[in-house]
Amino acid sequence: GNDLDLTEKLAGVLHKCGVRRAMDVCGAGGIDQIATTGETRISEVSRNGVSTYIITPEEVGLSRVELAALQGGRTAAESAAQLRAVLRGESGPRYDMVLLNAGAALLAAQKVKTLTAGLALAAETIDAESPFAVIDPEGRVIGQITREAVLSVLVAREERR
């Protein structure tokens, strides 16, 4: 089979293992994210079992883009600038991709009822420019970190590569 077949198989395994909420996705071109480049197959795990469906960026109000529009920077500095732009809420293909996947995570976590509502909440959160919460493995908030601190760590890590 192909990667698309695996979403339902993996979601089925997660369901059998007792996972109550999850999504396994395969975006256009076989990427492991919900894609703005075309159709994405989502196999969603709930208490009732697994449901599989296809979404497109247009269905949630986003534009379809070519994969090249999502490419990372050639240098650590370029990558950092791209990440800063997303965290500042600058619209564009990378920002849309982040919103789409963050929105899906919010849906899987049952913080919203629809993917469109998840996108709206993700955009509102990014636009609020509030610090990020630091969460322990049990899901408790144990602190906060500023966006610039996150960027500093990511840039330093990228420069070491």
Short mmCIF file of C-alpha atoms in Angstrom, two decimals:
data_model
loop_
_atom_site.label_atom_id
_atom_site.label_comp_id
_atom_site.label_asym_id
_atom_site.label_seq_id
_atom_site.Cartn_x
_atom_site.Cartn_y
_atom_site.Cartn_z
CA GLY A 1 0.00 0.00 0.00
CA ASN A 2 0.95 3.66 0.01
CA ASP A 3 1.26 6.22 2.81
CA LEU A 4 -2.43 7.03 2.47
CA ASP A 5 -3.34 3.47 3.44
CA LEU A 6 -1.21 3.76 6.56
CA THR A 7 -3.26 6.55 8.16
CA GLU A 8 -6.22 4.28 8.76
CA LYS A 9 -4.05 1.34 9.83
CA LEU A 10 -2.11 3.41 12.36
CA ALA A 11 -5.27 5.06 13.67
CA GLY A 12 -6.78 1.57 14.09
CA VAL A 13 -3.78 0.45 16.11
CA LEU A 14 -4.01 3.58 18.29
CA HIS A 15 -7.71 2.89 18.90
CA LYS A 16 -7.03 -0.75 19.83
CA CYS A 17 -4.34 0.43 22.26
CA GLY A 18 -6.91 2.57 24.08
CA VAL A 19 -6.02 5.98 22.69
CA ARG A 20 -9.17 8.12 22.99
CA ARG A 21 -8.33 11.03 20.65
CA ALA A 22 -5.73 11.24 17.90
CA MET A 23 -5.25 12.03 14.24
CA ASP A 24 -2.95 10.40 11.76
CA VAL A 25 -2.53 12.44 8.60
CA CYS A 26 -0.97 12.19 5.18
CA GLY A 27 -0.76 15.43 3.22
CA ALA A 28 -0.40 15.89 -0.52
CA GLY A 29 2.93 14.49 -1.67
CA GLY A 30 3.10 12.06 1.26
CA ILE A 31 4.09 14.63 3.89
CA ASP A 32 3.26 13.87 7.52
CA GLN A 33 1.36 17.11 8.09
CA ILE A 34 -1.95 18.51 7.07
CA ALA A 35 -1.01 20.19 3.82
CA THR A 36 -1.89 23.42 2.10
CA THR A 37 -0.42 21.90 -1.07
CA GLY A 38 -3.50 19.77 -1.81
CA GLU A 39 -5.65 17.07 -0.27
CA THR A 40 -4.89 15.62 3.15
CA ARG A 41 -6.20 12.27 4.32
CA ILE A 42 -7.03 12.31 8.04
CA SER A 43 -7.81 9.21 10.08
CA GLU A 44 -9.27 10.44 13.33
CA VAL A 45 -9.43 8.28 16.44
CA SER A 46 -12.28 8.80 18.91
CA ARG A 47 -13.93 6.62 21.55
CA ASN A 48 -16.30 5.41 18.82
CA GLY A 49 -13.53 4.15 16.54
CA VAL A 50 -11.76 5.55 13.50
CA SER A 51 -13.19 7.83 10.84
CA THR A 52 -11.23 8.73 7.73
CA TYR A 53 -11.86 11.73 5.55
CA ILE A 54 -10.16 14.05 3.07
CA ILE A 55 -9.81 17.80 3.50
CA THR A 56 -8.48 20.52 1.22
CA PRO A 57 -7.04 23.90 2.18
CA GLU A 58 -9.91 25.62 0.37
CA GLU A 59 -12.47 23.93 2.65
CA VAL A 60 -11.09 25.85 5.62
CA GLY A 61 -10.56 29.14 3.80
CA LEU A 62 -6.87 28.77 2.94
CA SER A 63 -5.14 29.02 -0.43
CA ARG A 64 -3.53 26.03 -2.09
CA VAL A 65 0.21 26.54 -2.61
CA GLU A 66 3.12 24.80 -4.30
CA LEU A 67 5.47 22.85 -2.03
CA ALA A 68 8.30 25.26 -2.91
CA ALA A 69 6.41 28.05 -1.07
CA LEU A 70 6.87 26.10 2.18
CA GLN A 71 10.59 25.38 1.84
CA GLY A 72 12.75 26.27 4.81
CA GLY A 73 15.66 28.67 4.65
CA ARG A 74 19.04 27.74 3.18
CA THR A 75 20.78 29.04 6.30
CA ALA A 76 19.99 29.16 10.00
CA ALA A 77 19.44 32.91 9.71
CA GLU A 78 16.92 32.48 6.88
CA SER A 79 15.10 29.74 8.81
CA ALA A 80 15.00 31.93 11.92
CA ALA A 81 13.59 34.84 9.90
CA GLN A 82 10.87 32.57 8.50
CA LEU A 83 9.99 31.34 11.99
CA ARG A 84 9.92 34.88 13.37
CA ALA A 85 7.55 35.91 10.58
CA VAL A 86 5.17 33.08 11.47
CA LEU A 87 5.30 33.89 15.19
CA ARG A 88 4.64 37.57 14.40
CA GLY A 89 1.52 36.48 12.53
CA GLU A 90 2.71 37.59 9.09
CA SER A 91 0.32 36.04 6.60
CA GLY A 92 1.68 33.72 3.96
CA PRO A 93 2.01 30.05 3.08
CA ARG A 94 4.11 29.09 6.13
CA TYR A 95 1.76 30.88 8.51
CA ASP A 96 -1.23 29.11 6.91
CA MET A 97 0.49 25.73 7.29
CA VAL A 98 1.16 26.40 10.98
CA LEU A 99 -2.44 27.51 11.52
CA LEU A 100 -3.79 24.44 9.77
CA ASN A 101 -1.75 21.99 11.83
CA ALA A 102 -2.21 23.88 15.10
CA GLY A 103 -5.94 24.00 14.40
CA ALA A 104 -5.98 20.22 13.89
CA ALA A 105 -4.10 19.73 17.17
CA LEU A 106 -6.70 21.88 18.95
CA LEU A 107 -9.46 19.79 17.35
CA ALA A 108 -7.79 16.52 18.41
CA ALA A 109 -7.41 17.91 21.94
CA GLN A 110 -11.13 18.78 21.92
CA LYS A 111 -10.44 22.46 22.54
CA VAL A 112 -12.63 23.29 19.51
CA LYS A 113 -15.46 21.52 17.70
CA THR A 114 -14.35 22.11 14.08
CA LEU A 115 -11.11 22.49 12.18
CA THR A 116 -12.16 25.98 11.08
CA ALA A 117 -12.65 26.97 14.74
CA GLY A 118 -9.21 25.50 15.47
CA LEU A 119 -7.63 27.70 12.81
CA ALA A 120 -9.34 30.75 14.28
CA LEU A 121 -8.14 29.93 17.80
CA ALA A 122 -4.59 29.24 16.55
CA ALA A 123 -4.54 32.60 14.73
CA GLU A 124 -5.90 34.40 17.80
CA THR A 125 -3.23 32.77 19.97
CA ILE A 126 -0.37 33.72 17.63
CA ASP A 127 -1.73 37.24 17.18
CA ALA A 128 -2.04 37.73 20.96
CA GLU A 129 1.77 37.60 21.22
CA SER A 130 1.49 36.23 24.73
CA PRO A 131 4.27 34.00 26.08
CA PHE A 132 4.14 30.26 25.43
CA ALA A 133 3.11 28.01 28.30
CA VAL A 134 5.61 25.38 29.41
CA ILE A 135 3.74 22.14 30.04
CA ASP A 136 4.97 19.07 31.92
CA PRO A 137 4.34 15.51 30.66
CA GLU A 138 1.08 15.33 32.63
CA GLY A 139 -0.25 18.43 30.87
CA ARG A 140 0.16 20.87 33.78
CA VAL A 141 1.37 24.40 33.05
CA ILE A 142 4.64 24.82 34.94
CA GLY A 143 5.87 28.13 33.55
CA GLN A 144 6.08 30.47 30.61
CA ILE A 145 8.66 31.25 27.96
CA THR A 146 8.80 34.23 25.65
CA ARG A 147 8.74 33.88 21.88
CA GLU A 148 12.21 35.41 21.62
CA ALA A 149 13.59 32.80 24.03
CA VAL A 150 12.09 30.01 21.90
CA LEU A 151 13.56 31.57 18.77
CA SER A 152 16.98 31.93 20.40
CA VAL A 153 17.05 28.23 21.26
CA LEU A 154 15.89 27.21 17.79
CA VAL A 155 18.41 29.47 16.04
CA ALA A 156 21.26 28.22 18.25
CA ARG A 157 20.28 24.62 17.51
CA GLU A 158 20.06 25.30 13.78
CA GLU A 159 23.49 26.97 13.78
CA ARG A 160 25.07 23.88 15.38
CA ARG A 161 23.95 21.67 12.46
#
